[in-house]
Short mmCIF file of C-alpha atoms in Angstrom, two decimals:
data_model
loop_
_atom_site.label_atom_id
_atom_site.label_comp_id
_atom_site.label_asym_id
_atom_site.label_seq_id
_atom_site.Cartn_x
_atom_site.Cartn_y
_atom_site.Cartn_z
CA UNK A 1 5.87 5.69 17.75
CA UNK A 2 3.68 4.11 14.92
CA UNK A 3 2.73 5.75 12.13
CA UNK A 4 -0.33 4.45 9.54
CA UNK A 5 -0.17 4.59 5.57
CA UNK A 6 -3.83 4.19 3.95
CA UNK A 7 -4.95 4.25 0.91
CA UNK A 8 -7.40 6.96 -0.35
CA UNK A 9 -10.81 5.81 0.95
CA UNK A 10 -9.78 4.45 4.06
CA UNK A 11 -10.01 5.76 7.57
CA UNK A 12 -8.42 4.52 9.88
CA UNK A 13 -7.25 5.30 13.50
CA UNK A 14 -4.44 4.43 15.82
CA UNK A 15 -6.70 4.76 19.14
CA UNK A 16 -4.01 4.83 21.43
CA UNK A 17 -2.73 2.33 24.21
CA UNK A 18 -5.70 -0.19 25.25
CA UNK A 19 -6.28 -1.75 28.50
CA UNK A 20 -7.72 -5.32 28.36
CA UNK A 21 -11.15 -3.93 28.76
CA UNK A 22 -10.76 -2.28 25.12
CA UNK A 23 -10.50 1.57 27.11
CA UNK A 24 -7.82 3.10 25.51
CA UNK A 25 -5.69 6.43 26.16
CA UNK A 26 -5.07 8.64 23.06
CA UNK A 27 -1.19 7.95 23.49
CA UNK A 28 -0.79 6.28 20.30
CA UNK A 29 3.46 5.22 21.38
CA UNK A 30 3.68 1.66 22.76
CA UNK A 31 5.69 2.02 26.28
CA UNK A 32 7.61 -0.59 27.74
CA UNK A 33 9.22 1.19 30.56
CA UNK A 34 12.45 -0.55 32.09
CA UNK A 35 12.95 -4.02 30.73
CA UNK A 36 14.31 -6.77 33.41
CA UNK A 37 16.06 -9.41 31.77
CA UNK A 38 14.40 -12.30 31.93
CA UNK A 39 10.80 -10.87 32.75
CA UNK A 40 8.81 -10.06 29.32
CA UNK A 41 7.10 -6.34 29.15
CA UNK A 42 3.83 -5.90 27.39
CA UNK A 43 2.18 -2.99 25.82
CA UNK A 44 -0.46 -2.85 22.93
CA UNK A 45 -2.23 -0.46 20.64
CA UNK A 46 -6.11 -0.65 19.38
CA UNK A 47 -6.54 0.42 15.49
CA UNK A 48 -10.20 1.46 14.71
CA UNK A 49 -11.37 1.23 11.16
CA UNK A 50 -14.15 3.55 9.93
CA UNK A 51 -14.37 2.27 6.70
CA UNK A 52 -17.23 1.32 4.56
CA UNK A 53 -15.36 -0.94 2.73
CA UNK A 54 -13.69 -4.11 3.64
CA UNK A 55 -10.01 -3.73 4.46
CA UNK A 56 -6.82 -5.43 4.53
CA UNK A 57 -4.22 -4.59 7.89
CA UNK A 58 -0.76 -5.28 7.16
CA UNK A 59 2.09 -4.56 10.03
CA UNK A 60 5.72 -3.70 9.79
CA UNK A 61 8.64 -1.96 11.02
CA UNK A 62 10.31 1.38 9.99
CA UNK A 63 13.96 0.78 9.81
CA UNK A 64 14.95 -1.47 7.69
CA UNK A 65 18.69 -0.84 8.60
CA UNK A 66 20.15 -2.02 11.65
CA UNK A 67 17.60 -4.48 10.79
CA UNK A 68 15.57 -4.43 13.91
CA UNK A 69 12.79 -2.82 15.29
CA UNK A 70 14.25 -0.97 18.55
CA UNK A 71 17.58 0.93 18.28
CA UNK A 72 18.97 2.74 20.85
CA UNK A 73 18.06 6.60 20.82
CA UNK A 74 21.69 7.78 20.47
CA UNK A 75 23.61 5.16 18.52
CA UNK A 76 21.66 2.76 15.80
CA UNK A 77 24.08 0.13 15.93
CA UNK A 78 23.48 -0.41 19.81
CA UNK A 79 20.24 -2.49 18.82
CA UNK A 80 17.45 -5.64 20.37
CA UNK A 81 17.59 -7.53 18.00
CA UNK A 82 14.09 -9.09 16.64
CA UNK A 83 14.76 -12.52 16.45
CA UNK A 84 17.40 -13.82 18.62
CA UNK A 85 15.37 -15.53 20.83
CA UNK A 86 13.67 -17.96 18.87
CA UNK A 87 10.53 -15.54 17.20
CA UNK A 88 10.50 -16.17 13.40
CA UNK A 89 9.92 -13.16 11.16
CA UNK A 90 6.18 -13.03 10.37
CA UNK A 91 5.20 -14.01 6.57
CA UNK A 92 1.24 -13.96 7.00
CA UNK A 93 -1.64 -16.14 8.32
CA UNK A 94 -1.67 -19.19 8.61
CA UNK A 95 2.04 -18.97 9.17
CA UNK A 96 4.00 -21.33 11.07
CA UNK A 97 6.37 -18.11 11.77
CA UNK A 98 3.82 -17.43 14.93
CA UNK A 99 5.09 -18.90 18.37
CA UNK A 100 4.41 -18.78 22.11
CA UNK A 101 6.18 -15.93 24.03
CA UNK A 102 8.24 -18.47 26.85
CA UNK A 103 9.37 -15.33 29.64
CA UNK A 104 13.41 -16.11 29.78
CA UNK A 105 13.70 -17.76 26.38
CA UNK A 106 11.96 -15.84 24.01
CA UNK A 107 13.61 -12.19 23.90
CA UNK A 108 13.06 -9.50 21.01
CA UNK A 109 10.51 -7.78 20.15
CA UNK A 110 7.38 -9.89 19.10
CA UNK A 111 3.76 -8.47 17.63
CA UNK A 112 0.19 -10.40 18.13
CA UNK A 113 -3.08 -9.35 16.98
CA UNK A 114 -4.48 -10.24 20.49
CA UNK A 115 -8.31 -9.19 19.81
CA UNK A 116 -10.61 -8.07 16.91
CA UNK A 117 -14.12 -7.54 16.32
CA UNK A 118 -13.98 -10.06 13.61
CA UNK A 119 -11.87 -13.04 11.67
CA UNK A 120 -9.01 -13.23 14.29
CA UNK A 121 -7.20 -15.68 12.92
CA UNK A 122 -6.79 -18.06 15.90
CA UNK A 123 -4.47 -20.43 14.15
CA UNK A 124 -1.73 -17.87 13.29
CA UNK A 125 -2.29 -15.50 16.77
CA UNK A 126 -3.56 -18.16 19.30
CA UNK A 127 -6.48 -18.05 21.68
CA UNK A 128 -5.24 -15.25 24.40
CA UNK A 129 -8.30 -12.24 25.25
CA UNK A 130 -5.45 -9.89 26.18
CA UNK A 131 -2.21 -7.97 25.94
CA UNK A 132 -0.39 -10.29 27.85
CA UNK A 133 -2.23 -13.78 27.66
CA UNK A 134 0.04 -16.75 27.37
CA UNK A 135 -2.29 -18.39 24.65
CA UNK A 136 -0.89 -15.39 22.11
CA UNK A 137 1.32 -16.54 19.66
CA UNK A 138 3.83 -13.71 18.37
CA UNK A 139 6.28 -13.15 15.35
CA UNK A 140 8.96 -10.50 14.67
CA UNK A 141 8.24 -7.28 11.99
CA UNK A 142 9.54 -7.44 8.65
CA UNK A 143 10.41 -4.36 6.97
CA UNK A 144 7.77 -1.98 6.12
CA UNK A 145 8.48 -3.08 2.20
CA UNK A 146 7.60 -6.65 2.94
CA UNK A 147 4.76 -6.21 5.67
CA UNK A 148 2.58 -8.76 5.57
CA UNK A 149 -1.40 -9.25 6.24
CA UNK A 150 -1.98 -9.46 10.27
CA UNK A 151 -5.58 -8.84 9.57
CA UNK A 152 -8.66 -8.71 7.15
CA UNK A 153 -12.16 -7.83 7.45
CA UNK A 154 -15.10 -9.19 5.79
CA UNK A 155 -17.61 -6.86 6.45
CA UNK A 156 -18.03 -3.25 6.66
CA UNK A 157 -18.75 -0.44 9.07
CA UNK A 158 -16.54 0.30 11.80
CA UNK A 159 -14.10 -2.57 13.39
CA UNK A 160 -11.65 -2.75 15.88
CA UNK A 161 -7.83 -4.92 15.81
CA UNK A 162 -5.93 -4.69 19.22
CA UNK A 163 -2.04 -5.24 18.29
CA UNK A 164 0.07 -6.41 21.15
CA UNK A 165 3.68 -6.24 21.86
CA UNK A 166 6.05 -8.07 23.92
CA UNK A 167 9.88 -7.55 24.90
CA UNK A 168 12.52 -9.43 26.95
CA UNK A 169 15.90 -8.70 26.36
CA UNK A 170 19.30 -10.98 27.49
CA UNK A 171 21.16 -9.98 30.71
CA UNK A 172 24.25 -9.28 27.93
CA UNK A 173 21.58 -6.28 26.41
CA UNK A 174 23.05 -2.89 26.84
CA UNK A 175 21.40 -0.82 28.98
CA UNK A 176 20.37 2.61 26.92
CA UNK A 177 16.96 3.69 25.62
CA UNK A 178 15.54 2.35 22.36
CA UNK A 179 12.75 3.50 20.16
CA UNK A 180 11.69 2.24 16.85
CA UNK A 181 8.87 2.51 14.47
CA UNK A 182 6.02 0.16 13.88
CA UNK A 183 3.89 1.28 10.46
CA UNK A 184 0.41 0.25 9.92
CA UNK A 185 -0.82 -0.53 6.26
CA UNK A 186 -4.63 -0.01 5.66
CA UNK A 187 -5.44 -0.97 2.06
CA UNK A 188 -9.19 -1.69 0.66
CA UNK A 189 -9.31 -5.80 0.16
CA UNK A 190 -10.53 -6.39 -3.74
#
């Protein structure tokens, strides 16, 4: 599930789940399916803005206790953690926070802004043209209160930011379903 805060004069869209040709489904919920150890699972969303006016796209999570994205459906303290595989919790661009996604190593849940129609910051989200390209670099959400800036654009009319996600979990991972919250934060940039 994601859900988008935005401030007053600001429209934006969660366009659902995008293939890597930018054709997207209006299913707006990130599915992973079942997660093999060892073997990372991708899935990515495509946010449209319509705005007029330049804008500022900050990503988080929901829950902000277990402190992890993904907690399973019937018990909150059976949880993937974010980080324990190495993925840094992401404090903005440039940030040193963003890392290569290494299937096996890295597990969590990690967030890249793989594509946008403008000022992709290459240095903090790498060089990858899709979902699942091993030139992405990722981080793990903060909380929805400390979000920081995945994305800004400097000039207006309407633009497009395709958010990826990638999971691997350790064999040790309990096997349940888990859902979580990812929030969206559209604010005009001054």
């Amino acid at each position: 599930t994601i859900t988008a805060t935005v401030a007053s004069n600001i429209t934006i869209t969660i366009l659902g789940t995008c293939n890597n040709d930018n054709t997207c489904d209006s299913d707006a919920t990130a599915g992973f399916g079942t997660i093999t150890a060892g073997t990372a699972a991708d899935s990515n969303v495509q946010v449209q803005s319509l705005s007029n006016d330049l804008i500022t796209l900050a990503i988080g999570r929901k829950r902000s206790n277990p402190t992890t994205t993904l907690a399973s459906s019937s018990d909150t303290s059976i949880n993937i953690s974010d980080t324990a595989g190495g993925i840094d919790v992401f404090a903005g661009c440039p940030s040193t926070a963003t890392v290569a996604w290494k299937d096996a190593s890295s597990t969590g849940l990690g967030f890249s802004l793989w594509a946008a129609t403008e000022n992709k910051d290459t240095t903090c989200w790498g060089t990858g043209v899709n979902d699942s390209d091993t030139n992405n670099k990722y981080a793990a959400l903060q909380a929805s209160s400390s979000a920081s800036t995945a994305w800004t654009t400097t000039s207006s009319g309407i633009k497009y930011a395709s958010v990826g996600y990638t999971l691997d979990v350790t064999t040790a991972q309990q096997a349940t379903s888990y859902t979580g919250d990812i929030i969206f934060t559209a604010t005009t940039t001054p």
